[in-house]
Tab-separated table of C-alpha atoms in Angstrom:
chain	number	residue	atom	x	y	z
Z	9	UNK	CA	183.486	75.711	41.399
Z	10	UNK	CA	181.314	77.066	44.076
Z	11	UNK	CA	177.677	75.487	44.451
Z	12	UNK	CA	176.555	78.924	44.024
Z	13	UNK	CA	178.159	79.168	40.397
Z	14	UNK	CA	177.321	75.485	39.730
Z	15	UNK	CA	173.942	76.176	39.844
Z	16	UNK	CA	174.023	79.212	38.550
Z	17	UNK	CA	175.790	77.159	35.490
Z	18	UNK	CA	172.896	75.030	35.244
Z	19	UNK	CA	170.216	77.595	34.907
Z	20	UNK	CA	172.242	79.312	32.158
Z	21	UNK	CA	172.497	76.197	30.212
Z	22	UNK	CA	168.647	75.223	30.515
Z	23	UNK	CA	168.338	78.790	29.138
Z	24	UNK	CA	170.904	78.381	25.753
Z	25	UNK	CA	169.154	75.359	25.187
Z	26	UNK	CA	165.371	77.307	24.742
Z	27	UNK	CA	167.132	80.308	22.846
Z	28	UNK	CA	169.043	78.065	20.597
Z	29	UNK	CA	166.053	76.105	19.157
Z	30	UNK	CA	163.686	79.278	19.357
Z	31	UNK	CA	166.578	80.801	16.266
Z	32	UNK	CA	166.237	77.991	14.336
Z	33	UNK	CA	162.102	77.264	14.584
Z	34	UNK	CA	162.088	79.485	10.586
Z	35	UNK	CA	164.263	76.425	9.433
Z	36	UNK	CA	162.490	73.869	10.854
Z	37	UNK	CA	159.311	74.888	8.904
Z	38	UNK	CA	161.071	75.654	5.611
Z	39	UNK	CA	162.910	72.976	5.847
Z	40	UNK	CA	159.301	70.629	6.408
Z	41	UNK	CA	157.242	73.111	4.623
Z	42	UNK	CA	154.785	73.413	7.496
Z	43	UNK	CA	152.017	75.518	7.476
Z	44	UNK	CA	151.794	77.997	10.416
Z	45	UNK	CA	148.774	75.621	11.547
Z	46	UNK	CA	150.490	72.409	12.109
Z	47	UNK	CA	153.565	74.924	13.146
Z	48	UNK	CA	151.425	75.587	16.129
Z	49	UNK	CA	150.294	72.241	16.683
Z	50	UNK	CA	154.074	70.821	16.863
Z	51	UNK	CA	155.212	73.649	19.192
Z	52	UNK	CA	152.145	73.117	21.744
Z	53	UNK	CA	154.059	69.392	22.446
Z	54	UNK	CA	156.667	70.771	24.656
Z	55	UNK	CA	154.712	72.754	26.986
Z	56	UNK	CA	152.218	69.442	27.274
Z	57	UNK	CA	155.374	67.299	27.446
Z	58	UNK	CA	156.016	69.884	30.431
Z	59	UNK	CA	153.143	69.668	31.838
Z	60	UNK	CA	152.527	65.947	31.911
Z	61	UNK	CA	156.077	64.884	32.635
Z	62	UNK	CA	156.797	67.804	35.876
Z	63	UNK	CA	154.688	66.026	38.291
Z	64	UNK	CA	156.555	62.886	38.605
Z	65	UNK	CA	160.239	65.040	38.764
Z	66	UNK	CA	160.455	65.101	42.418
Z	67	UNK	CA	159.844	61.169	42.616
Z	68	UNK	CA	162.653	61.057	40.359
Z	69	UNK	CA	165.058	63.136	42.595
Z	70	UNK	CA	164.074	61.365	45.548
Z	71	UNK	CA	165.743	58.304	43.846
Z	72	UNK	CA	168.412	59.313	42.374
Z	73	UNK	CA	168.903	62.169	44.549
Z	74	UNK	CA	168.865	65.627	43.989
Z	75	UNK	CA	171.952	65.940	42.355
Z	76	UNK	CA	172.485	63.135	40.337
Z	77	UNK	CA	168.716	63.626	38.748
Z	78	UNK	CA	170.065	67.317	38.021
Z	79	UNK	CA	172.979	65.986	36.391
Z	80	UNK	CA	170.657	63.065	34.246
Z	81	UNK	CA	167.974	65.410	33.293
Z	82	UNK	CA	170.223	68.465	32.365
Z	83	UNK	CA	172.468	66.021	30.200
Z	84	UNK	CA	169.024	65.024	28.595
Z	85	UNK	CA	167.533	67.864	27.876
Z	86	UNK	CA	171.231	69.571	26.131
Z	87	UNK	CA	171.294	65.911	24.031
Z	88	UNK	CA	167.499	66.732	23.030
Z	89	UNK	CA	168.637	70.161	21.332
Z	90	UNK	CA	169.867	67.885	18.853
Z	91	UNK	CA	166.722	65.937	17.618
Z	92	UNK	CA	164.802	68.235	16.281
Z	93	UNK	CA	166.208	69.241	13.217
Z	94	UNK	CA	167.098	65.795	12.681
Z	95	UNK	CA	163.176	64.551	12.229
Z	96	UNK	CA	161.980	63.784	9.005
Z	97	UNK	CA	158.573	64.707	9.300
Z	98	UNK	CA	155.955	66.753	10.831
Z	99	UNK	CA	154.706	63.954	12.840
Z	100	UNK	CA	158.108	62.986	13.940
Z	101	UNK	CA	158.886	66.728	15.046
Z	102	UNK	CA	155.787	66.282	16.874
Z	103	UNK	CA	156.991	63.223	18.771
Z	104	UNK	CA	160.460	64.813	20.018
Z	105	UNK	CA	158.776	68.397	20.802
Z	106	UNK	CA	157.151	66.136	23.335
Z	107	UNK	CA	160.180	64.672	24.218
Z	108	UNK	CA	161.876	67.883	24.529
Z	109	UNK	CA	158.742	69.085	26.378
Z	110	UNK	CA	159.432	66.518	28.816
Z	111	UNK	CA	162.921	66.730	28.971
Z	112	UNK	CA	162.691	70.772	29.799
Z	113	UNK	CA	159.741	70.497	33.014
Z	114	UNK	CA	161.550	67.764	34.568
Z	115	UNK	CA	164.867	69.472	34.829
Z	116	UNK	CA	163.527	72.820	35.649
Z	117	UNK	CA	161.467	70.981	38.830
Z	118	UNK	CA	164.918	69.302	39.950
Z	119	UNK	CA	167.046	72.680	39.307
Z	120	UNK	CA	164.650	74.798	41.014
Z	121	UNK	CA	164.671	72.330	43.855
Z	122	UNK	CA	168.373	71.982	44.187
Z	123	UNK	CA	168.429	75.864	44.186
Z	124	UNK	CA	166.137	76.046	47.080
Z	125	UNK	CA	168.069	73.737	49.039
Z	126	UNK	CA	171.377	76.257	48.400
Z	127	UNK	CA	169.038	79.126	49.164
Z	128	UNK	CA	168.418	77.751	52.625
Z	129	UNK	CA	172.021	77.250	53.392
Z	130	UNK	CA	173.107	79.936	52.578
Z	131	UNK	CA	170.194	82.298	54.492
Z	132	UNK	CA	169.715	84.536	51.540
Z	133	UNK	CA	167.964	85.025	48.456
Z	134	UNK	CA	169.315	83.495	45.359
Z	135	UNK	CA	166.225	82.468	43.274
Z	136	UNK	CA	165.611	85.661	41.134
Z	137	UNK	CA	169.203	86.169	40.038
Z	138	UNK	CA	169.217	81.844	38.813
Z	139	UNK	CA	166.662	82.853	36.909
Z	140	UNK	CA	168.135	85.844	35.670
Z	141	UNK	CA	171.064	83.555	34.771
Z	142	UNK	CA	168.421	81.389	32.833
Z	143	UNK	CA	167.863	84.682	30.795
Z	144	UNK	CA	171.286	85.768	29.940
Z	145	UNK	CA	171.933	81.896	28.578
Z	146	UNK	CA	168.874	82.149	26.606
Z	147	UNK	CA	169.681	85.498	25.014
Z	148	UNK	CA	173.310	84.882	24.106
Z	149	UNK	CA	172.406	81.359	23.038
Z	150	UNK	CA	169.833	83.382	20.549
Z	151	UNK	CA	172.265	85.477	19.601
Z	152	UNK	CA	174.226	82.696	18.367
Z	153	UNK	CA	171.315	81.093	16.425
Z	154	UNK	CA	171.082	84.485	15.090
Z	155	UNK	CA	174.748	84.542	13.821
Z	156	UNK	CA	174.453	80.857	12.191
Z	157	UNK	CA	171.126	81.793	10.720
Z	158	UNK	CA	172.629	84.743	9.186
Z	159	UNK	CA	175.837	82.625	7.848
Z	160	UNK	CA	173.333	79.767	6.446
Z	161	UNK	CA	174.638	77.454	8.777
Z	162	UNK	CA	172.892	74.571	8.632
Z	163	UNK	CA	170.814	73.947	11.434
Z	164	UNK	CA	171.479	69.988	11.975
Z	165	UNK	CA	175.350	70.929	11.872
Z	166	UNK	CA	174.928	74.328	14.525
Z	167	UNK	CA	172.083	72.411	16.904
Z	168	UNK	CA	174.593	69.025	17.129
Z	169	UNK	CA	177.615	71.195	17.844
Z	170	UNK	CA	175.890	73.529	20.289
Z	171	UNK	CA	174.075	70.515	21.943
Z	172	UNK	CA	177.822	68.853	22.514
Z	173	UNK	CA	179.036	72.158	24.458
Z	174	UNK	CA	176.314	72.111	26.456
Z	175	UNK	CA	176.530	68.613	27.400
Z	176	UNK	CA	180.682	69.747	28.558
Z	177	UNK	CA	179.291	72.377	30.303
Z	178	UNK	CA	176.620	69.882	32.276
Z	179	UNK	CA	178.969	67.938	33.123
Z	180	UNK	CA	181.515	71.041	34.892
Z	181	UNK	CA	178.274	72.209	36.487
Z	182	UNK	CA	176.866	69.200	37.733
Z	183	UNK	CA	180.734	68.529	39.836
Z	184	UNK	CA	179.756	71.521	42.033
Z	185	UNK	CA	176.168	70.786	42.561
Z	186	UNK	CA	175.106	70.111	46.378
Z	187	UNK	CA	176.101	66.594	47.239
Z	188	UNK	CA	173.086	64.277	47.095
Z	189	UNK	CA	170.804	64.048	50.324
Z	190	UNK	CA	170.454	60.512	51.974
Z	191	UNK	CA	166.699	59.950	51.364
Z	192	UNK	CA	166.469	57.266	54.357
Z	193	UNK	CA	163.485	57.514	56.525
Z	194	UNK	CA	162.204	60.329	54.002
Z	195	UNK	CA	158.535	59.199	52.612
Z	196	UNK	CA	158.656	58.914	49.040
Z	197	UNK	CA	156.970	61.837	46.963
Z	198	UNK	CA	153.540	60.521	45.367
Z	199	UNK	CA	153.994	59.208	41.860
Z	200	UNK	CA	152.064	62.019	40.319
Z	201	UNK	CA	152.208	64.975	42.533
Z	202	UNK	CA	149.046	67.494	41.439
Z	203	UNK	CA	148.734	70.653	43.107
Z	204	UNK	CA	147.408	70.374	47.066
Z	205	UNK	CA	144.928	73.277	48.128
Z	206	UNK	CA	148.195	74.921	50.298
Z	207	UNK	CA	149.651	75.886	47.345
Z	208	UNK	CA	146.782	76.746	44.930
Z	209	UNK	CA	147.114	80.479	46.146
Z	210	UNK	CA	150.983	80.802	45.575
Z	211	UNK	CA	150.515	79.068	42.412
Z	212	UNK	CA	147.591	81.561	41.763
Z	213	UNK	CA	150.344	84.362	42.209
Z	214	UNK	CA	152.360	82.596	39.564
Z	215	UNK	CA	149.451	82.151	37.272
Z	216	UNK	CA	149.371	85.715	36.873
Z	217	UNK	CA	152.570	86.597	36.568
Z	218	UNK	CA	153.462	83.882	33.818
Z	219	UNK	CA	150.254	84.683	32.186
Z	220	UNK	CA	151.445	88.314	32.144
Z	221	UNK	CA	154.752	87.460	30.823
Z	222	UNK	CA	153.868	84.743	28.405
Z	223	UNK	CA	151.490	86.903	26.228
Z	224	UNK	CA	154.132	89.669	26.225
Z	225	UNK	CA	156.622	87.796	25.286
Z	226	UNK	CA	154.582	86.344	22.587
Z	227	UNK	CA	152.304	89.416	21.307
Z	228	UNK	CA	154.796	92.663	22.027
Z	229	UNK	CA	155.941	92.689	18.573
Z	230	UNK	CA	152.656	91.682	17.037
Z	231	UNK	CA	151.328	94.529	18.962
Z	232	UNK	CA	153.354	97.329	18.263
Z	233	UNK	CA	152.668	96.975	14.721
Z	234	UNK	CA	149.604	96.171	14.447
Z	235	UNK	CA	148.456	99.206	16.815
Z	236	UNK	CA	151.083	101.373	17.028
Z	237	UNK	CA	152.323	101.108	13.324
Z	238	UNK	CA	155.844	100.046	13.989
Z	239	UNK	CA	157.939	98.648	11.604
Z	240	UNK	CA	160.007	95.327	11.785
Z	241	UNK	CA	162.688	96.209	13.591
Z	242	UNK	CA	161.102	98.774	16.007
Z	243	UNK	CA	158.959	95.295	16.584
Z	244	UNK	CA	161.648	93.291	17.282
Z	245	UNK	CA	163.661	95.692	19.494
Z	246	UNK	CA	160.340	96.218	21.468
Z	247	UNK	CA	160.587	92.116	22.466
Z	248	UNK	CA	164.209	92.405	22.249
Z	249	UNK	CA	163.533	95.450	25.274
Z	250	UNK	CA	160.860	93.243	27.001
Z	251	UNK	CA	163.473	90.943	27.433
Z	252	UNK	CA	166.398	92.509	28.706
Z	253	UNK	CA	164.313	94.005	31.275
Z	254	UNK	CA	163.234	91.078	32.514
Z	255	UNK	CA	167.084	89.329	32.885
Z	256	UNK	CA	167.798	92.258	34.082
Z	257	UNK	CA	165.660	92.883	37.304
Z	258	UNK	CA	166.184	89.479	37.817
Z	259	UNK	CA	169.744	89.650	38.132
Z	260	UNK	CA	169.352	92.236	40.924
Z	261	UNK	CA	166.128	91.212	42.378
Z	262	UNK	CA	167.476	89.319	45.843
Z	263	UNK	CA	168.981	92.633	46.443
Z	264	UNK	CA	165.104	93.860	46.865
Z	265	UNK	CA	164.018	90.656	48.119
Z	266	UNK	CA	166.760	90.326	50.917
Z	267	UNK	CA	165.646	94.163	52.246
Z	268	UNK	CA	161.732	93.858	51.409
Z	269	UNK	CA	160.891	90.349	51.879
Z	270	UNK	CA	158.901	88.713	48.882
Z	271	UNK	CA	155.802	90.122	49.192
Z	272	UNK	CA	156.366	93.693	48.846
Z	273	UNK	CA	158.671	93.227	46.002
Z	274	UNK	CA	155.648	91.635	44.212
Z	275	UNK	CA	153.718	93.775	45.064
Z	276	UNK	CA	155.970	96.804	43.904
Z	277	UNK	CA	155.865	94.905	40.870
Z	278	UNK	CA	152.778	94.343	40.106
Z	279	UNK	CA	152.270	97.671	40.524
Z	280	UNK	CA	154.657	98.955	38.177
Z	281	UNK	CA	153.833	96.068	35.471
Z	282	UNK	CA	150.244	97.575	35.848
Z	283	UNK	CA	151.284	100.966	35.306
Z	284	UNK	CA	153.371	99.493	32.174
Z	285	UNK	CA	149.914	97.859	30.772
Z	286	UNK	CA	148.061	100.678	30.792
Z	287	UNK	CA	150.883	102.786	28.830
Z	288	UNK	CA	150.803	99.819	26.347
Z	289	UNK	CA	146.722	100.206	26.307
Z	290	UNK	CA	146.808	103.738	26.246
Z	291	UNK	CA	149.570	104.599	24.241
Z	292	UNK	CA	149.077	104.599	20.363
Z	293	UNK	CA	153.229	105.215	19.154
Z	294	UNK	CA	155.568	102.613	19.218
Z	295	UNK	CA	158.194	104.279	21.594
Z	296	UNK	CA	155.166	104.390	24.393
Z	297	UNK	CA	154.123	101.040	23.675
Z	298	UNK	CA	157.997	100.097	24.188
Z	299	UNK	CA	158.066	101.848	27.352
Z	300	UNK	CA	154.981	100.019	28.483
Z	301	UNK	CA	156.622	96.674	27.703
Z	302	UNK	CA	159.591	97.164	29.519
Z	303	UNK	CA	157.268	98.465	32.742
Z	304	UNK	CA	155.753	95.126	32.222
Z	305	UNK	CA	159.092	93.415	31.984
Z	306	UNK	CA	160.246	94.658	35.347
Z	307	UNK	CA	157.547	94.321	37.037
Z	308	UNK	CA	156.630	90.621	36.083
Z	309	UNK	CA	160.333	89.654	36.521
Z	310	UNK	CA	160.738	87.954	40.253
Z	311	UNK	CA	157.432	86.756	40.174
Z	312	UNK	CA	157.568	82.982	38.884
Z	313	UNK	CA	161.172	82.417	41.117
Z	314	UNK	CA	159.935	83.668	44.485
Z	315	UNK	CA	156.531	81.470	43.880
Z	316	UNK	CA	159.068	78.827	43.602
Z	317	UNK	CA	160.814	79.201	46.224
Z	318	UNK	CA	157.538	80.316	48.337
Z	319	UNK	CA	156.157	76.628	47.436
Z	320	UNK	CA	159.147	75.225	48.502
Z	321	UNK	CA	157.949	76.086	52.094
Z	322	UNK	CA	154.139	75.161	51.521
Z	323	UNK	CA	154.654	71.566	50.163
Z	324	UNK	CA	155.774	68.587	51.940
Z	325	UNK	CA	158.776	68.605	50.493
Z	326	UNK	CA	160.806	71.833	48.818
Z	327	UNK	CA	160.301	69.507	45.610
Z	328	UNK	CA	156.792	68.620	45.192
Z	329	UNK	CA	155.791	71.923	46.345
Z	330	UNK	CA	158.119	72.857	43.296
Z	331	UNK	CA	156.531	70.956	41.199
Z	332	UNK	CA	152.689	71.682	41.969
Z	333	UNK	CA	153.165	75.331	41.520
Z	334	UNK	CA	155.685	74.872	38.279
Z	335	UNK	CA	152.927	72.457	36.917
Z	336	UNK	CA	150.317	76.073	37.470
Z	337	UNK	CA	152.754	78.072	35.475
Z	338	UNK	CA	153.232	75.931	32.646
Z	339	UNK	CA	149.508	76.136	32.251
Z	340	UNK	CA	149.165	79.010	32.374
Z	341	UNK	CA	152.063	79.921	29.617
Z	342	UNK	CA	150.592	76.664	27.916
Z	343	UNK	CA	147.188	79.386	27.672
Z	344	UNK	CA	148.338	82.718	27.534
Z	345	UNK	CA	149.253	83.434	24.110
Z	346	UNK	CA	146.057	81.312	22.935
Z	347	UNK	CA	143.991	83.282	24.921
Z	348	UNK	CA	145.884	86.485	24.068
Z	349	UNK	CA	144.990	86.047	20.326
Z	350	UNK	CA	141.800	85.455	21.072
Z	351	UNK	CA	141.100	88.222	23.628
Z	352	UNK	CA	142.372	90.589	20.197
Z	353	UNK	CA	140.607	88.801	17.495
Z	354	UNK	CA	137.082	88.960	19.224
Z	355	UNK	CA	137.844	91.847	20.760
Z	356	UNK	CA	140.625	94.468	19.697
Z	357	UNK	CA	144.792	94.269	20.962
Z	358	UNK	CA	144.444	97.145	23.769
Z	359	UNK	CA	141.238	94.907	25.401
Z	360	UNK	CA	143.694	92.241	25.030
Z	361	UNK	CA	146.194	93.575	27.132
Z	362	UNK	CA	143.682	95.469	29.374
Z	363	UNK	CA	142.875	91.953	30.757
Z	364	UNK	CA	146.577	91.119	31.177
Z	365	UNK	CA	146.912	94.445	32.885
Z	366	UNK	CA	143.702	93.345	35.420
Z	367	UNK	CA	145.314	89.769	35.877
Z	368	UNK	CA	148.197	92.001	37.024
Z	369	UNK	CA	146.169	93.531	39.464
Z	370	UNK	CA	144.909	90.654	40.901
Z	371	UNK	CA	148.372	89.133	40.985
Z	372	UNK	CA	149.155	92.377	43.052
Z	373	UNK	CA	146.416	92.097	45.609
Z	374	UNK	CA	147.201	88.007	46.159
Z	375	UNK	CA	150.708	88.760	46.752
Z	376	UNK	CA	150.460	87.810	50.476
Z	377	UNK	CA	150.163	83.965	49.497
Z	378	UNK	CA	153.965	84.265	49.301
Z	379	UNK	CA	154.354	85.041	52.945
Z	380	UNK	CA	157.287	82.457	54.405
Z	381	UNK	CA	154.972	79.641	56.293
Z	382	UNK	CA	158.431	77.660	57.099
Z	383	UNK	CA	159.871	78.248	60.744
Z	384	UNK	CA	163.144	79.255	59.222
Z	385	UNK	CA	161.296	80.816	56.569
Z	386	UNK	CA	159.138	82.986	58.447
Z	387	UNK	CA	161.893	83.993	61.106
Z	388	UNK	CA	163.715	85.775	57.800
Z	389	UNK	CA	160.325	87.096	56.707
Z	390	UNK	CA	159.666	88.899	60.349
Z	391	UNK	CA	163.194	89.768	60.180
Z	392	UNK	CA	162.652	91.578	56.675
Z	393	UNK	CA	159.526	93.049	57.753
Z	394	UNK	CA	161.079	94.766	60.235
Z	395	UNK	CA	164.286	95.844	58.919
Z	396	UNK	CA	161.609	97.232	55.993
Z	397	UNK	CA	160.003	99.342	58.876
């Protein structure tokens, strides 16, 4: 296996992992009887457990190195699929969401980092089509949930037997990962690596973009039926839409990165995830507010990988760079459906998303941050600019 594929394994099995729980959240809470309140509560542990844990991923890889940590914290977070419908109460399924939280930041650091490091090597743009992989695992993981759901599978028996495929699967991906790098003479990472001022502007960029993409994901459906009048499964194809645009632009994105450079595709982007929010805002039938979605989709889609692999060239090293801007983004996913619902309830659902379609904007006009800054990086950046005219 190809390091290329070995990684690509890797994101695809973070992916499964997120879109094999995310079937089987309705059984959790029957199965508890939670109310949608402490629902909410439990499922805000893993983006904290994200967000606390990420810092301290790159220290971690320094150790171990990058591949082995890869290998450790992918293994860890496919066991962790396990746990949660094995917790007998509310305040236990608290305590591994955390875990699982954890588990999930600290892996995608040391992936992203190890997918840099193959990006450089190989001189061309990988980044957006990982994370395109991320998406297909996700969705056909889902799709399985879906299937089990729909069969009454238990969800302790499907989770355990999904989380022991995975864990196979680790383990072929993690033989074709890039052999660890000697760390001798390299300084070691600070123990809790916060965001430096040379990448609060990239990880502006991805502030934006996540933002953007976290309360679509999370309020499309809600959306179309509570403004546009859509029924349940015109609301569920609408995410289902949002989605598949998303995996899919990233899946071709480093074609557009590799002739544009980073920049303009985020611009380009941005603009056309603007010109998606305002058909959402505007448009008042459920095939418009679709179409809107699926603008947004596109345009939103390459944003958090090449801030990624932009603050692999502004930090000191390709993994706490990583890190500081991933820690950004999980903020602001951690916020954007909170602030979403809020934005609706004081206000109405189209102001909602006419502030998501201005933090678009802004994302569009801060786009430069992700200029190369790397020699190596900005050699390929003058070398796109010019081949782009």
């Amino acid at each position: 296996m190809t390091n290329h594929r070995a990684i690509a394994l890797v994101f695809a099995l973070h992916g499964a992992v997120a879109g094999s729980l995310s079937t089987r959240i309705p059984w959790l809470q029957g199965h508890l009887d939670l109310t949608p309140a402490v629902l909410g509560l439990i499922l805000l542990c893993q983006p904290v457990g994200a967000f606390v844990a990420m810092p301290m991923a790159t220290r971690m890889a320094h150790r171990l190195g990058g591949r082995t940590a890869t290998r450790l914290l992918l293994a860890l977070w496919c066991a962790c699929l396990a746990l949660p419908a094995l917790a007998p109460s509310p305040v236990w399924l608290a305590g591994v969401f955390l875990v699982f939280g954890m588990a999930a930041g600290t892996c995608d650091v040391v992936m992203n980092s190890q997918a840099l490091v193959l990006e450089r090597r190989l001189g061309r743009s990988i980044i957006a089509g990982l994370h395109g992989m991320w998406c297909v695992g996700s969705l056909a993981a889902g799709g399985v949930g879906v299937l089990a759901a729909h069969l009454g599978i238990d969800a302790r028996m499907h989770l355990a037997v999904v989380s022991v495929v995975l864990l196979g699967l680790g383990g072929l991906a993690g033989r074709g990962l890039l052999a660890n790098q000697s760390s001798e003479g390299v300084p070691a990472p600070r123990r809790f690596a916060l965001p430096s001022r040379a990448i609060l502007a990239v990880g502006l960029v991805g502030f934006c973009g996540t933002f953007a993409e976290g309360a679509s994901a999370n309020w499309a459906a809600v959306y179309v039926t509570a403004v546009a009048s859509a029924g349940p499964g015109v609301a569920a194809a609408t995410y289902t839409v949002f989605m598949l645009c998303m995996a899919a632009t990233r899946l071709i994105g480093d074609r557009f990165v590799r002739r544009m450079g980073a920049v303009a595709v985020v611009r380009v982007g941005g603009i056309v995830a603007a010109a998606g929010g305002v058909l959402v805002v505007a448009g008042r039938t459920p095939w418009l507010c679709m179409a809107g979605f699926a603008l947004v989709g596109v345009g939103v889609a390459v944003v958090v990988p090449l801030v990624f692999a932009a603050a692999g060239d502004v930090g000191d090293t390709p993994g706490e760079g990583i890190a500081g801007v991933a820690t950004i983004t999980y903020l602001s996913g951690l916020i954007a459906p909170a602030v979403t619902g809020w934005a609706a309830g004081a206000l109405s659902y189209p102001a909602a998303f006419a502030m998501i379609t201005a933090i678009v904007a802004v994302m569009t006009l801060l786009a430069g941050a992700l200029r190369p800054r790397s020699r190596a990086g900005a050699e390929e950046g003058r070398r796109l600019e010019r081949v782009a005219g």
